[in-house]
Coordinates of C-alpha atoms in Angstrom, one line a residue:
M1272 CA -95.3 173.8 93.2
H1273 CA -92.0 172.3 92.6
E1274 CA -89.2 173.8 90.2
R1275 CA -89.0 172.3 87.1
N1276 CA -85.8 170.3 86.5
E1277 CA -84.8 170.7 83.3
D1278 CA -81.9 168.0 83.5
L1279 CA -84.7 165.4 84.1
E1280 CA -87.2 166.9 81.7
G1281 CA -84.7 166.4 79.0
I1282 CA -84.4 162.5 79.4
P1283 CA -87.8 161.9 77.5
D1284 CA -86.7 163.8 74.1
W1285 CA -83.1 162.4 74.7
L1286 CA -85.0 158.8 74.7
E1287 CA -87.2 159.3 71.5
H1288 CA -84.3 160.0 69.4
G1289 CA -82.6 157.2 70.3
L1290 CA -85.6 155.1 69.7
A1291 CA -85.8 156.1 66.3
D1292 CA -83.7 153.1 65.2
K1293 CA -85.1 150.4 67.4
P1294 CA -87.6 147.7 67.6
A1295 CA -91.2 148.9 68.4
A1296 CA -91.1 146.6 71.0
H1297 CA -88.0 147.7 72.3
A1298 CA -90.1 151.5 72.7
N1299 CA -93.0 150.0 74.5
L1300 CA -90.8 148.6 77.3
T1301 CA -88.4 151.6 77.7
R1302 CA -90.9 154.4 77.7
P1303 CA -92.8 153.4 80.6
F1304 CA -89.9 152.2 82.5
L1305 CA -88.6 155.7 81.9
H1306 CA -91.7 157.7 82.7
W1307 CA -93.5 155.8 85.3
F1308 CA -90.4 154.4 87.3
L1309 CA -87.4 156.2 86.9
L1310 CA -88.5 159.7 86.2
R1311 CA -90.9 159.7 89.0
R1312 CA -88.7 158.4 91.5
A1313 CA -86.1 160.8 90.2
R1314 CA -88.8 163.9 90.8
Q1315 CA -89.5 163.1 94.1
R1316 CA -86.3 162.8 95.1
A1317 CA -85.3 166.0 93.6
A1318 CA -88.5 167.6 95.0
H1319 CA -87.2 167.0 98.5
R1320 CA -83.5 168.2 98.2
R1321 CA -82.3 171.6 98.3
H1322 CA -79.6 171.4 96.1
P1323 CA -80.2 168.0 93.7
A1324 CA -77.9 166.5 92.1
S1325 CA -78.0 166.2 88.6
A1326 CA -79.4 162.7 88.2
D1327 CA -80.1 162.8 84.4
R1328 CA -76.6 161.2 83.2
G1329 CA -77.4 157.8 85.7
L1330 CA -81.1 157.7 84.3
R1331 CA -79.9 157.8 80.8
R1332 CA -77.3 154.9 81.0
R1333 CA -79.9 152.8 83.0
V1334 CA -82.3 153.1 79.9
S1335 CA -79.2 152.6 77.5
V1336 CA -78.2 149.2 79.4
A1337 CA -81.8 148.2 79.2
L1338 CA -82.1 148.8 75.3
D1339 CA -78.9 147.3 75.3
F1340 CA -80.1 143.9 77.0
L1341 CA -83.5 144.1 75.2
A1342 CA -81.1 143.3 72.2
W1343 CA -79.1 141.1 73.4
M1344 CA -82.3 138.8 74.5
D1345 CA -83.3 139.3 70.7
Q1346 CA -79.9 137.9 69.9
R1347 CA -80.8 134.9 71.8
G1348 CA -84.3 134.5 70.8
L1349 CA -85.7 135.3 74.2
A1350 CA -88.8 136.8 75.5
L1351 CA -89.2 138.5 79.1
A1352 CA -91.2 136.0 80.5
D1353 CA -88.6 133.3 79.6
L1354 CA -86.4 135.0 81.7
A1355 CA -84.1 132.8 84.4
V1356 CA -81.6 133.6 86.5
Q1357 CA -78.9 131.9 84.5
H1358 CA -79.6 134.5 81.8
I1359 CA -79.0 137.4 84.1
D1360 CA -75.8 135.3 85.0
D1361 CA -74.7 135.1 81.4
W1362 CA -75.8 139.0 80.9
I1363 CA -73.4 140.0 83.5
A1364 CA -70.6 137.4 82.7
G1365 CA -70.1 139.0 79.0
A1366 CA -69.5 142.7 80.5
T1367 CA -66.3 144.4 80.0
S1368 CA -67.7 146.7 82.9
Q1369 CA -69.9 147.1 85.8
R1370 CA -72.3 148.5 83.7
R1371 CA -74.1 146.0 83.2
Y1372 CA -75.5 145.5 86.4
L1373 CA -77.7 148.4 86.1
I1374 CA -80.2 146.1 84.5
R1375 CA -81.6 145.7 88.2
Y1376 CA -83.1 148.7 87.6
F1377 CA -85.3 147.4 84.5
L1378 CA -86.0 144.0 86.0
K1379 CA -86.9 145.4 89.2
W1380 CA -89.4 147.4 86.8
T1381 CA -90.7 144.2 84.8
T1382 CA -91.2 142.5 87.8
S1383 CA -93.9 144.8 89.2
R1384 CA -95.4 144.9 86.3
R1385 CA -95.5 141.0 86.2
L1386 CA -93.3 140.5 82.9
T1387 CA -90.6 138.8 84.5
R1388 CA -90.5 136.7 87.6
E1389 CA -88.6 137.6 90.4
M1390 CA -84.6 137.6 89.9
T1391 CA -81.9 138.9 92.2
V1392 CA -79.4 140.6 90.0
P1393 CA -75.8 140.0 92.0
S1394 CA -74.3 142.8 93.4
I1395 CA -71.7 145.1 92.0
P1396 CA -68.2 143.2 92.8
S1397 CA -66.3 145.5 95.3
Q1398 CA -62.6 146.4 94.0
E1399 CA -59.5 147.4 95.4
P1400 CA -58.6 151.1 94.6
Q1401 CA -56.1 151.5 92.2
D1402 CA -53.0 154.0 92.2
L1403 CA -53.3 155.2 95.5
L1404 CA -51.4 158.3 96.6
D1405 CA -48.5 157.6 98.8
D1406 CA -48.3 160.4 101.7
D1407 CA -45.3 162.3 100.2
D1408 CA -47.2 162.9 96.7
R1409 CA -50.6 163.5 98.5
W1410 CA -48.5 166.6 101.1
R1411 CA -46.6 167.5 98.1
L1412 CA -49.9 168.0 96.3
L1413 CA -51.5 169.6 99.2
Q1414 CA -48.6 172.2 99.4
R1415 CA -48.8 173.0 96.0
C1416 CA -53.0 173.3 96.1
L1417 CA -51.8 176.1 99.4
T1418 CA -49.3 177.7 98.0
D1419 CA -49.1 177.9 94.1
D1420 CA -51.0 181.2 93.0
A1421 CA -50.4 180.1 89.4
L1422 CA -53.4 177.9 90.1
P1423 CA -56.8 179.0 89.6
T1424 CA -58.4 179.7 93.0
D1425 CA -61.2 177.3 92.8
V1426 CA -58.8 174.6 91.6
R1427 CA -56.5 175.3 94.6
A1428 CA -59.7 174.9 97.1
G1429 CA -61.4 171.9 95.5
G1430 CA -57.9 169.9 95.5
A1431 CA -57.2 171.1 98.6
I1432 CA -60.7 170.2 100.5
T1433 CA -60.2 166.6 98.7
L1434 CA -57.1 166.5 100.0
L1435 CA -58.0 166.3 103.1
F1436 CA -61.5 165.6 103.9
A1437 CA -62.0 163.4 100.7
P1438 CA -65.9 164.8 100.5
S1439 CA -67.9 163.5 97.4
T1440 CA -67.8 165.0 94.0
E1441 CA -71.6 166.2 94.6
R1442 CA -71.3 167.6 98.0
L1443 CA -67.8 169.2 96.8
C1444 CA -69.5 171.0 94.1
H1445 CA -72.4 172.0 96.0
L1446 CA -70.5 173.9 98.9
T1447 CA -71.6 177.6 99.3
P1448 CA -69.9 180.7 101.1
E1449 CA -72.2 179.9 103.8
K1450 CA -70.9 176.2 104.6
L1451 CA -67.5 178.8 105.8
K1452 CA -67.8 179.5 109.6
F1453 CA -65.8 181.9 111.3
D1454 CA -65.2 183.0 114.6
D1455 CA -62.7 184.9 116.4
K1456 CA -60.0 182.2 116.6
H1457 CA -60.8 179.5 114.2
A1458 CA -62.5 178.9 110.7
H1459 CA -64.7 175.9 110.1
L1460 CA -66.3 174.3 107.1
V1461 CA -69.9 172.4 106.7
L1462 CA -68.9 169.2 105.0
G1463 CA -71.5 167.1 106.7
R1464 CA -73.3 167.4 109.9
Q1465 CA -70.1 168.4 111.6
P1466 CA -68.2 171.3 110.7
V1467 CA -64.3 170.4 110.1
L1468 CA -61.5 172.7 111.2
L1469 CA -59.7 174.3 108.8
P1470 CA -56.1 174.9 109.0
P1471 CA -55.1 178.5 108.2
R1472 CA -54.0 178.7 104.9
L1473 CA -56.7 176.7 103.4
A1474 CA -59.2 178.8 105.5
E1475 CA -57.8 182.4 104.0
L1476 CA -57.8 180.2 100.3
L1477 CA -61.7 179.6 100.6
R1478 CA -62.4 183.0 102.3
Q1479 CA -60.8 184.5 98.9
L1480 CA -62.6 182.3 97.1
A1481 CA -66.1 183.3 98.4
E1482 CA -65.6 186.6 97.7
L1483 CA -64.6 186.1 94.1
P1484 CA -67.5 187.9 92.0
Q1485 CA -68.0 184.7 90.1
L1486 CA -67.1 181.0 90.1
R1487 CA -64.8 179.8 87.2
P1488 CA -66.6 176.4 85.2
Q1489 CA -64.5 174.0 87.0
L1490 CA -66.6 174.0 90.0
S1491 CA -69.5 176.0 89.2
R1492 CA -72.9 174.9 88.0
A1493 CA -74.3 174.8 84.5
H1494 CA -77.4 176.3 85.4
P1495 CA -77.7 179.4 87.6
G1496 CA -77.7 178.6 91.1
P1497 CA -76.1 179.4 94.2
Q1498 CA -72.3 180.5 94.2

């Protein structure tokens, strides 16, 4: 029997609260979209991951975008059966952020239910990173993470790992003491399939962090789990 994922199981109540002032037609679409499409897939993924990432925020965004889209359609007198590619283009063109591209999930579900014709939502345009650190700033921050005892240990460790190896936030937050490997001469950290060699000062910092009795909130989980 799979462990209950409280983050996922709280989403239906969130939806019902949000539907209080929505038209019944919108509720009748978003409920099955959430339960039989989004949640079903999310539960399947969570069941096969040892430390599943919290997916509730992403699922809520997809439902919220679907509700916004249905309201947008009502304002234009459109029905699902009327939707065409130009309507999706208009929806995307009116965006002030990339959030509207998430409508692809709702349209995938409506197409599978034969409520809409098959349409392709444009891919999210790639963007160049903004405000990249130059080398001098990067090394200055790394030096501070490795030497500034006034900073909390977990913040120093997380900052140093990020500056050196650039792991995803999900992977960083799921690191446990078991990922830290010591031998007679070297220390390694398992970030992916291959362990990475640690500089001695970072290795000692991570050793100190692993020996702490309890993690502070910055990098720890809201729910009990591995250290």
